[in-house]
Coordinates of N, CA, C and O in Angstrom, one line a residue:
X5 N 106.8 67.0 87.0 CA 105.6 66.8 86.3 C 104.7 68.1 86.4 O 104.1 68.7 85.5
X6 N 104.7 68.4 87.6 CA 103.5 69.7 88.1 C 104.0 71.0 87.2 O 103.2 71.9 86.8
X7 N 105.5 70.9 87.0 CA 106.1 72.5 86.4 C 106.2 72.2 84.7 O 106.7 73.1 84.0
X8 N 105.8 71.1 84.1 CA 106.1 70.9 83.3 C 104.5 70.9 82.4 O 104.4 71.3 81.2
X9 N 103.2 70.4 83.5 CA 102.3 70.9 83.0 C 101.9 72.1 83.0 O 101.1 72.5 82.1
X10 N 102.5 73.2 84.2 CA 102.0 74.3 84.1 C 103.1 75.1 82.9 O 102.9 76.4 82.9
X11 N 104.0 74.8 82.2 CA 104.4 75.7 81.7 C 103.5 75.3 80.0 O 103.4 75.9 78.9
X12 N 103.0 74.1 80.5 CA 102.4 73.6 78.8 C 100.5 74.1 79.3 O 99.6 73.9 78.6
X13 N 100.2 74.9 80.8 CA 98.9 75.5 80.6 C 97.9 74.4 81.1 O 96.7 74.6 81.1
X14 N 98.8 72.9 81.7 CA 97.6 72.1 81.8 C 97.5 72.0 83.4 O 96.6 71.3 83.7
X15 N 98.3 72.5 84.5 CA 98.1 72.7 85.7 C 97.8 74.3 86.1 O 98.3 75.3 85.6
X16 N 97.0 74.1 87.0 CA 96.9 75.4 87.8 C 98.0 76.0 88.9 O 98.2 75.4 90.0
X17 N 98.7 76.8 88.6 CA 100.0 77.7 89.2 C 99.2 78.4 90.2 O 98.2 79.1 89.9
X18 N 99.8 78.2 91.4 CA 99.3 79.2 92.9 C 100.4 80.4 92.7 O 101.6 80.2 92.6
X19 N 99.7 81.7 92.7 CA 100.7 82.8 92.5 C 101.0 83.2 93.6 O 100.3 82.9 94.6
X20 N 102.2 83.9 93.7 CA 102.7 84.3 95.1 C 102.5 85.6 95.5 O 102.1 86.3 94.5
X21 N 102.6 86.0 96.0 CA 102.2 87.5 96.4 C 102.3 88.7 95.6 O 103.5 88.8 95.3
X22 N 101.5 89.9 95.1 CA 101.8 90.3 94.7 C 103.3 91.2 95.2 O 104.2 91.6 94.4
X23 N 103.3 91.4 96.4 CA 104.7 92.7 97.1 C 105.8 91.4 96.9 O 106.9 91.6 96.4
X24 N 105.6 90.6 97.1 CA 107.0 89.1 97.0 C 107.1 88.6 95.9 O 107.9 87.6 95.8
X25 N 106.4 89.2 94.6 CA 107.0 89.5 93.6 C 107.8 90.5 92.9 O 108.6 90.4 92.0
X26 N 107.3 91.6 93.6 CA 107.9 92.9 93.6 C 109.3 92.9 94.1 O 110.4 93.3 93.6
X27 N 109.1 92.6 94.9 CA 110.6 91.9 96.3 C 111.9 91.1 95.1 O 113.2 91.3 95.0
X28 N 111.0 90.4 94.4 CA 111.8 89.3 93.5 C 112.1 89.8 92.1 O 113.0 89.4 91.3
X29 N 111.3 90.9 91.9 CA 112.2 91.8 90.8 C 113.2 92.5 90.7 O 114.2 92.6 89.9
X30 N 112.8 93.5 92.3 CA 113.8 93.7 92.9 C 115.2 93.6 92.9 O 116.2 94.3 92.5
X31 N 115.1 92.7 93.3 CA 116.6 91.7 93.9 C 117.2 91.2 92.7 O 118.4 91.4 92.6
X32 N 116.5 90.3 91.2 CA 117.1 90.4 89.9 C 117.4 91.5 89.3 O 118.3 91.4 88.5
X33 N 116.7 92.9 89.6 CA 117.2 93.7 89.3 C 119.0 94.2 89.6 O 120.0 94.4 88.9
X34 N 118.6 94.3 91.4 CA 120.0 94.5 92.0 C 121.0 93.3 91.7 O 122.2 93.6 91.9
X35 N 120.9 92.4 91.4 CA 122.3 91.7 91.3 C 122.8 91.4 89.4 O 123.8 90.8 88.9
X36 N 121.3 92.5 88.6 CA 122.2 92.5 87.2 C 123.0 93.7 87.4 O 124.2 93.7 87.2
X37 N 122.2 94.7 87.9 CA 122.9 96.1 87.9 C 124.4 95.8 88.4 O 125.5 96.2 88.0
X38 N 124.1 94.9 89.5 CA 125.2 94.9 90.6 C 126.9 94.3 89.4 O 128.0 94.9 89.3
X39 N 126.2 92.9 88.9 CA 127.6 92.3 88.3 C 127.9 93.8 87.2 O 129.1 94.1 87.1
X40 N 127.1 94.5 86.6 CA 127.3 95.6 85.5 C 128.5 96.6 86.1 O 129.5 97.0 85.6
X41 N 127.8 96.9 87.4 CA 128.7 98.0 87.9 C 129.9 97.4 88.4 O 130.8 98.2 88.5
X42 N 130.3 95.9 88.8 CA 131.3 95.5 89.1 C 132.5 95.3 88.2 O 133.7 95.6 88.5
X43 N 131.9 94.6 87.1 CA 132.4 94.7 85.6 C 133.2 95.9 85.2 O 134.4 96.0 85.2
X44 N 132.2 96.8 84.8 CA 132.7 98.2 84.6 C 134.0 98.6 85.5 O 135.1 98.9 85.0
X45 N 133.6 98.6 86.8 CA 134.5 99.3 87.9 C 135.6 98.2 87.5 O 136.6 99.0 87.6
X46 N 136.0 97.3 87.2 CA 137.2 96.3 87.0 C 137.8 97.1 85.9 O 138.8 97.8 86.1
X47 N 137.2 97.0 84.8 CA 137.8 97.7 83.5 C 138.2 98.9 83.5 O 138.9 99.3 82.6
X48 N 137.6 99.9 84.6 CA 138.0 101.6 84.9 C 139.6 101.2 85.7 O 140.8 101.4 85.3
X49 N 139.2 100.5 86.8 CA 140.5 100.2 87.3 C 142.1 99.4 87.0 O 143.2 99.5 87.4
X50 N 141.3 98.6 86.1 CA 142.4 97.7 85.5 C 142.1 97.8 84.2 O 141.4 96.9 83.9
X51 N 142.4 98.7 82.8 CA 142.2 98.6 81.2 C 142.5 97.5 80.8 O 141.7 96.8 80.1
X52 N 143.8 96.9 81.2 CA 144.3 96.0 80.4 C 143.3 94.6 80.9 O 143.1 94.4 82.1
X53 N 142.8 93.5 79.7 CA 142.7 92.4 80.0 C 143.2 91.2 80.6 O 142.8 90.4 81.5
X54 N 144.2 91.4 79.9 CA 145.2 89.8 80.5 C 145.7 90.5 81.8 O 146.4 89.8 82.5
X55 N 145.6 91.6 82.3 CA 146.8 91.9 83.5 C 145.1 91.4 84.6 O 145.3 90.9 85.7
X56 N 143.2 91.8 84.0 CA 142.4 91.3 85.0 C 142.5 90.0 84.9 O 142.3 89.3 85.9
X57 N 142.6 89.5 83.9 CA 142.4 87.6 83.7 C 143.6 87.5 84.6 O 143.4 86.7 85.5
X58 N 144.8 88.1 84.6 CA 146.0 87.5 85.7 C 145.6 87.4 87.2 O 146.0 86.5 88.0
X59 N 144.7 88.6 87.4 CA 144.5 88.6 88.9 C 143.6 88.5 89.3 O 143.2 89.0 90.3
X60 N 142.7 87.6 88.6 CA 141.7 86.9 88.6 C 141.8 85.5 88.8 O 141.0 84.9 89.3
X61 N 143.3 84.8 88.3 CA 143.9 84.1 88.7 C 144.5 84.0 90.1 O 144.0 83.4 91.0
X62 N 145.3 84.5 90.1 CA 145.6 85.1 91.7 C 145.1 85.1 92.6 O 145.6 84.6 93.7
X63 N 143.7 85.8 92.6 CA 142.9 86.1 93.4 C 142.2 84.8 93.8 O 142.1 84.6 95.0
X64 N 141.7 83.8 92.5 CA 141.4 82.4 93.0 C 142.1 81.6 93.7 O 141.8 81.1 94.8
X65 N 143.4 81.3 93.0 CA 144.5 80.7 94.0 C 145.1 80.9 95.4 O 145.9 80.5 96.2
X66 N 144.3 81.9 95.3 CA 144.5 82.6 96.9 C 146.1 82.8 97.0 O 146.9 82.1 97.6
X67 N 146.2 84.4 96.1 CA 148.1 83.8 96.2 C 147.9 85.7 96.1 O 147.0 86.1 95.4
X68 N 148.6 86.6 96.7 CA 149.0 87.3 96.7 C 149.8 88.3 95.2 O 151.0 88.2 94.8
X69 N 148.9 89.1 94.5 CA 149.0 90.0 93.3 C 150.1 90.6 93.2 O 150.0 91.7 93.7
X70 N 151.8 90.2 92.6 CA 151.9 90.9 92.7 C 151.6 92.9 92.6 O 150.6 93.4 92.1
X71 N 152.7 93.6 93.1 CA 151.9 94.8 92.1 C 152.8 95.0 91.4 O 153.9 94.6 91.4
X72 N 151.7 96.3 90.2 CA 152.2 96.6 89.2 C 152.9 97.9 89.2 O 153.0 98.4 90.4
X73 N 153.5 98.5 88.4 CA 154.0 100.0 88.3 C 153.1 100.4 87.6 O 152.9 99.9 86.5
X74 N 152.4 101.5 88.1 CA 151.4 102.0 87.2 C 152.2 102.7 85.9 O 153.4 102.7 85.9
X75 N 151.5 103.3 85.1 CA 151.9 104.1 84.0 C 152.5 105.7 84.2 O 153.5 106.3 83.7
X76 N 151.8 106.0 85.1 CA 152.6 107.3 85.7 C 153.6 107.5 86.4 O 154.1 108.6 86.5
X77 N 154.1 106.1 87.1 CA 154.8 106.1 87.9 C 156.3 105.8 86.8 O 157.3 106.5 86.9
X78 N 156.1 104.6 86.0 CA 156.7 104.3 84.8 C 157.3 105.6 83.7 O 158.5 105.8 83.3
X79 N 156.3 106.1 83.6 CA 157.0 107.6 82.9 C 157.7 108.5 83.9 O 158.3 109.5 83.4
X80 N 157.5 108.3 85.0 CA 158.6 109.2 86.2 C 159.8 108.5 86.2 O 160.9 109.1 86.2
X81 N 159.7 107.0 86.2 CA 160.8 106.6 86.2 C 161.2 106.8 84.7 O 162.4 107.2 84.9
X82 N 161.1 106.8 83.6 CA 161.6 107.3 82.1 C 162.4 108.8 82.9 O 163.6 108.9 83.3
X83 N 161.4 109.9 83.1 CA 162.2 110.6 83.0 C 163.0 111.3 84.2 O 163.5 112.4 84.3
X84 N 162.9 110.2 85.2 CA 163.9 110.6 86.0 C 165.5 109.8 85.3 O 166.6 110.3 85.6
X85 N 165.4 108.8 84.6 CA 166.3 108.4 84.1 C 167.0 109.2 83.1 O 168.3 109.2 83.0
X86 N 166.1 110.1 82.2 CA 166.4 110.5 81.1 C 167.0 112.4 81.7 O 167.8 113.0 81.0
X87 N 166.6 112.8 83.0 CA 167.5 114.0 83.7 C 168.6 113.3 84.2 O 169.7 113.8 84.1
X88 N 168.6 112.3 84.7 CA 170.2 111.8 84.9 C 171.3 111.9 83.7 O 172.3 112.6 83.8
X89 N 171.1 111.4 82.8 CA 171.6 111.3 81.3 C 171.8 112.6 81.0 O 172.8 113.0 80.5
X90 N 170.7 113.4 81.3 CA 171.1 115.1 80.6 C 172.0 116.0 81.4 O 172.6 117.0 81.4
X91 N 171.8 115.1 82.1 CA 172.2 115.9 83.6 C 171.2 117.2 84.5 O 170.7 118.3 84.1
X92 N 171.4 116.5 85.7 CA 170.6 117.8 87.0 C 170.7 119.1 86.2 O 169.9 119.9 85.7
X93 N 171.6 119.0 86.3 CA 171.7 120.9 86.0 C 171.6 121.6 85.0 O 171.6 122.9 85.1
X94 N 171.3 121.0 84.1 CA 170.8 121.5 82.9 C 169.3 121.7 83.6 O 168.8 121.3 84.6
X95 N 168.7 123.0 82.2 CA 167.0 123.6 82.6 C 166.3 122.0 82.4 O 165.6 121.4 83.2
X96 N 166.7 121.7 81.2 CA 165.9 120.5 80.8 C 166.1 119.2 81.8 O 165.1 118.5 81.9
X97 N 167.2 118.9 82.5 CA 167.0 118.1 83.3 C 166.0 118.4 84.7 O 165.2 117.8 85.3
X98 N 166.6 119.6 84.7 CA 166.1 120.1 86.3 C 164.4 120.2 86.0 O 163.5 120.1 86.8
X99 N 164.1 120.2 84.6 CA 162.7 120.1 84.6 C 161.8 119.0 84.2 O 160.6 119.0 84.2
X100 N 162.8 117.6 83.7 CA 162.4 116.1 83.9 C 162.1 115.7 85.7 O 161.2 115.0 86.1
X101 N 162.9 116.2 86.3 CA 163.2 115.5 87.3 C 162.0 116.7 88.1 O 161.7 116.2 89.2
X102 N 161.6 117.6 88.0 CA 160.0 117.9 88.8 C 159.3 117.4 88.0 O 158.7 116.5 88.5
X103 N 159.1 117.7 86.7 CA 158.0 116.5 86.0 C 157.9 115.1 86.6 O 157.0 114.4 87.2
X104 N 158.8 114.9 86.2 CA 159.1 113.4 87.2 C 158.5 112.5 88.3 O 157.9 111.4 88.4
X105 N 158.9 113.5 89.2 CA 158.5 113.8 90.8 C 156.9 113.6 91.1 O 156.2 113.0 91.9
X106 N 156.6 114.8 89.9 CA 154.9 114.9 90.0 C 154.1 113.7 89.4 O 152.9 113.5 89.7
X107 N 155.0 113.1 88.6 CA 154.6 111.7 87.9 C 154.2 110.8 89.0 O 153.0 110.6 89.4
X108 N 155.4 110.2 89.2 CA 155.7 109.7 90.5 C 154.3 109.9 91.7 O 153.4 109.2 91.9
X109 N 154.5 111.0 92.1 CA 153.3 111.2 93.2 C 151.7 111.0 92.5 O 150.8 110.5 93.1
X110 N 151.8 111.3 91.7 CA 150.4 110.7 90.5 C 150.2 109.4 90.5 O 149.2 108.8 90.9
X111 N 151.4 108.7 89.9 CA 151.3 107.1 90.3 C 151.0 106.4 91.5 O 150.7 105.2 91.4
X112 N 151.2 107.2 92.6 CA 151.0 106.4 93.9 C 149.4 107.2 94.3 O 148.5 106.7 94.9
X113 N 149.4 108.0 94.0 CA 147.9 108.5 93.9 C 146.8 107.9 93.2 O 145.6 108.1 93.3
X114 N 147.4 107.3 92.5 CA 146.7 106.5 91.5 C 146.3 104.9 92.3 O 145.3 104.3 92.5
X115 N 147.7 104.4 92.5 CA 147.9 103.1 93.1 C 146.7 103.2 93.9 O 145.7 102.5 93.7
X116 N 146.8 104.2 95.1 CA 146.1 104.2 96.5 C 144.8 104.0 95.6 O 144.2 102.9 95.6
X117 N 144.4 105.1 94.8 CA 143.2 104.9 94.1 C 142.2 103.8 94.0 O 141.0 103.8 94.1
X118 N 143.5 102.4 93.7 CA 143.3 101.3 92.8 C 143.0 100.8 94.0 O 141.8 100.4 94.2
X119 N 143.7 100.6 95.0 CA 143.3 99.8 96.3 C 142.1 100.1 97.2 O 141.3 99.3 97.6
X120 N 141.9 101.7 97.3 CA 141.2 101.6 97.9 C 139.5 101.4 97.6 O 138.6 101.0 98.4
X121 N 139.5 101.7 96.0 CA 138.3 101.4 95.5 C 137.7 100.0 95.6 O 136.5 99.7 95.8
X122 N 138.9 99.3 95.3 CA 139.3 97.4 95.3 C 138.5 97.1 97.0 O 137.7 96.2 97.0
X123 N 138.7 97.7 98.1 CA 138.9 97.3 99.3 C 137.3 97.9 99.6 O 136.5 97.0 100.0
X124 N 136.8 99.5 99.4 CA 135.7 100.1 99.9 C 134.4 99.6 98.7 O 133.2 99.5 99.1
X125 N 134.6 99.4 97.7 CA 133.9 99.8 96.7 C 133.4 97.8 96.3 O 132.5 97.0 96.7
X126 N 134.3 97.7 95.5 CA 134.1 96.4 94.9 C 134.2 95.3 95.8 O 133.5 94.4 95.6
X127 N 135.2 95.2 97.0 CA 134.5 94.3 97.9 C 133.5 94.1 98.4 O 133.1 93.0 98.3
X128 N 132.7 95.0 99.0 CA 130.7 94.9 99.2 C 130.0 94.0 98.0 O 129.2 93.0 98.1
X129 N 130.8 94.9 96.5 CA 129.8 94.9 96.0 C 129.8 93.3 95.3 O 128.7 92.9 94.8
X130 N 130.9 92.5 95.4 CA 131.4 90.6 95.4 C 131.0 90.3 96.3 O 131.1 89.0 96.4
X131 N 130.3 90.9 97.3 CA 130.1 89.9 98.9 C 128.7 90.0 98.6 O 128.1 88.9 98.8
X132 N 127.7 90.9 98.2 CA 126.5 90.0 97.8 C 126.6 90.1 96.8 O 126.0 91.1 96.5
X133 N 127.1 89.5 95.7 CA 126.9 88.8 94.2 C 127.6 87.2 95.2 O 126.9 86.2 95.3
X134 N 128.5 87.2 95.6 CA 128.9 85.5 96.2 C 128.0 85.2 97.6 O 127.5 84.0 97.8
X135 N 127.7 86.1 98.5 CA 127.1 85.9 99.8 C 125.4 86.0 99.5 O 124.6 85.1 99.1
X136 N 125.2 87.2 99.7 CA 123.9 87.5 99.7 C 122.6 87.0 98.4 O 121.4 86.7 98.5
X137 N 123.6 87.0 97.1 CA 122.6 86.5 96.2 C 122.7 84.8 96.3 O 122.0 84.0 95.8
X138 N 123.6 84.6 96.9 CA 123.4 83.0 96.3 C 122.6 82.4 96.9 O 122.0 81.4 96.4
X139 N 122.3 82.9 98.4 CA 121.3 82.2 99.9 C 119.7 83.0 99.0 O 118.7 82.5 99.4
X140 N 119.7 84.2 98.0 CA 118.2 84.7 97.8 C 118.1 83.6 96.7 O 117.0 83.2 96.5
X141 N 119.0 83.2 96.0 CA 118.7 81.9 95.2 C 118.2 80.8 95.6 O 117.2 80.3 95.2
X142 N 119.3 80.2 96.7 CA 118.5 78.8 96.7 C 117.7 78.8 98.0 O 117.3 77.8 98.6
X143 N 117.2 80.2 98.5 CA 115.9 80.1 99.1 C 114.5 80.5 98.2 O 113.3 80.5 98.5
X144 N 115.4 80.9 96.6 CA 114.0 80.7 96.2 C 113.3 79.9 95.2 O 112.3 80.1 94.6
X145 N 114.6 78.8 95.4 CA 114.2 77.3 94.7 C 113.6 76.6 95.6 O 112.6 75.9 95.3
X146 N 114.3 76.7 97.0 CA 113.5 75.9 97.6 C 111.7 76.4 97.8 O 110.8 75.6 97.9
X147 N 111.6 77.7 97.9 CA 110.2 78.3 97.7 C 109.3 77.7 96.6 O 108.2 77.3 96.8
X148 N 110.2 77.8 95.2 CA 109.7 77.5 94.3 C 109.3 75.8 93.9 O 108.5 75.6 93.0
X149 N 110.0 74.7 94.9 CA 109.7 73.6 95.1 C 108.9 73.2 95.7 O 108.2 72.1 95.5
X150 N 108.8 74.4 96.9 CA 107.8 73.8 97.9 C 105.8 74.2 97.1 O 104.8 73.4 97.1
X151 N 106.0 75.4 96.6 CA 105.2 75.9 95.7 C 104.6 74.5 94.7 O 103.5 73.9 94.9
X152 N 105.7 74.0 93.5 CA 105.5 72.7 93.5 C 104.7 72.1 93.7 O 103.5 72.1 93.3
X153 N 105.2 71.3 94.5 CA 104.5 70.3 95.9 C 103.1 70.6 96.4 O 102.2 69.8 96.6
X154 N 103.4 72.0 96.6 CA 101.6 72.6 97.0 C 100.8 72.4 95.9 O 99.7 71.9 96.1
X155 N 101.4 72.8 94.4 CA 100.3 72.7 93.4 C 99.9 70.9 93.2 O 98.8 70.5 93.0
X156 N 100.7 70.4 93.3 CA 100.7 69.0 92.7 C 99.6 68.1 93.6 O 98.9 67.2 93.2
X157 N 99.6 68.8 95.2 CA 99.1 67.9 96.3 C 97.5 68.7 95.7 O 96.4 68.1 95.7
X158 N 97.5 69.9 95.2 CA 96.4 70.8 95.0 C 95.4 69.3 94.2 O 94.5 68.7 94.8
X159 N 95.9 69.1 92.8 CA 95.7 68.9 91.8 C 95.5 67.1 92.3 O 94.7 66.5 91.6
X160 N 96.0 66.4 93.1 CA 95.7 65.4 93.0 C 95.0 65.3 94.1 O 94.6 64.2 94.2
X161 N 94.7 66.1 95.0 CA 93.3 66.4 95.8 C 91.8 66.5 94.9 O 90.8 65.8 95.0
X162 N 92.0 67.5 94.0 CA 91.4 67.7 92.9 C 90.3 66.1 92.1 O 89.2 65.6 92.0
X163 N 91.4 65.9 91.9 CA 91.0 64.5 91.2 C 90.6 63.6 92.1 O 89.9 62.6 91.8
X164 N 91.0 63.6 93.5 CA 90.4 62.3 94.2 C 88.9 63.3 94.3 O 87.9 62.5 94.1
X165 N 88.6 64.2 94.5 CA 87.1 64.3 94.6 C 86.5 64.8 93.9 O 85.7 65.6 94.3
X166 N 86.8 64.6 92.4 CA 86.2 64.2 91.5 C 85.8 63.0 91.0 O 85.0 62.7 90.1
X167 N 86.8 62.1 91.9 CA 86.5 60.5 91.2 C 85.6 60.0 92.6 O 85.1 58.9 92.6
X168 N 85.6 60.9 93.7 CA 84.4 60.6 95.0 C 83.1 61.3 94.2 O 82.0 60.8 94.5
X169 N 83.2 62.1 93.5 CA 81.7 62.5 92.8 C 81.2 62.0 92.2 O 80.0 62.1 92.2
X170 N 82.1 61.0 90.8 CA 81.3 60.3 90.0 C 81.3 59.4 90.7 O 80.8 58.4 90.1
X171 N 81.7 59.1 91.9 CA 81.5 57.2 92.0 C 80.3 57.5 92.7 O 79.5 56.5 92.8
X172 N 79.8 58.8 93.4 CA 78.8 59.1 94.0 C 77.4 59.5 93.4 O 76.4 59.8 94.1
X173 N 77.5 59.4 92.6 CA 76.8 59.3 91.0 C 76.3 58.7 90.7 O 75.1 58.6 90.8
X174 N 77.3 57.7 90.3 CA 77.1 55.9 89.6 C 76.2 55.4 90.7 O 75.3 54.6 90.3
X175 N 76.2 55.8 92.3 CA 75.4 54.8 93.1 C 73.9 55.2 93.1 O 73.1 54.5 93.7

């Protein structure tokens, strides 16, 4: 009742501090930025959709991702395949198979990449979007209940001594 008159203007709202509002922009600030950069950092790391919807899956079920071959790694294996076929010893083979190689070591450079950003980076940055914002949430419902409560007890204090004034009146 108390939040429903004050948003229609007919109760008086106790404001909260000015710096503990600041505090509270704050913190909506950091946890839009926060899901933005986590978002982003998913789609740098993983392009494809259905391979993040996959391990987004995974990741809920608590089941172990497999891994993938990355794309660099995949074209080393093309053309280490494709210098076998021509053969070693040809220029053109002998020069699949260092292209290859360097592929190869790109791909796992890449992998480590993927993990470690996953491990240093985007782990913090899920532990307060799941940890840290969810306790500044429902500590600030319950603030905002207790607030409530204060306005309502305000307001029906209000009225009892007003109705002690006119009855004090009438005698």
């Amino acid at each position: 009742l108390q939040f429903t008159e004050e948003k229609l203007g007919q109760a008086e709202k106790t404001e909260l501090d000015a710096h503990f509002e600041n505090l509270l922009a704050r913190a909506d600030c950091t946890k839009n930025w926060t899901e933005k950069i986590l978002r982003q950092t998913e789609v740098l790391l993983q392009p494809n959709p259905s391979a993040r919807v996959e391990e987004f899956l995974y990741e809920k079920l608590d089941r172990k991702v497999p891994s993938r071959v990355t794309n660099a790694e995949l074209l080393a294996q093309y053309m280490t395949e494709a210098a076998n076929d021509f053969g070693p010893g040809t220029p053109y083979g002998k020069t699949l198979i260092k292209v290859g190689e360097t592929q190869r070591r790109l791909g796992a450079a890449e992998r480590e990449f993927i993990r470690s950003a996953s491990i240093n980076f985007l782990t913090p940055l899920r532990n307060f979007l799941e940890g840290d914002w969810r306790t500044i949430s429902k500590e600030r419902r319950i603030l905002q209940n207790r607030r409530l409560d204060l306005d309502a007890s305000k307001a029906r204090l209000k009225k009892a001594k007003a109705a002690e004034a006119k009855a004090a009146v009438t005698l």
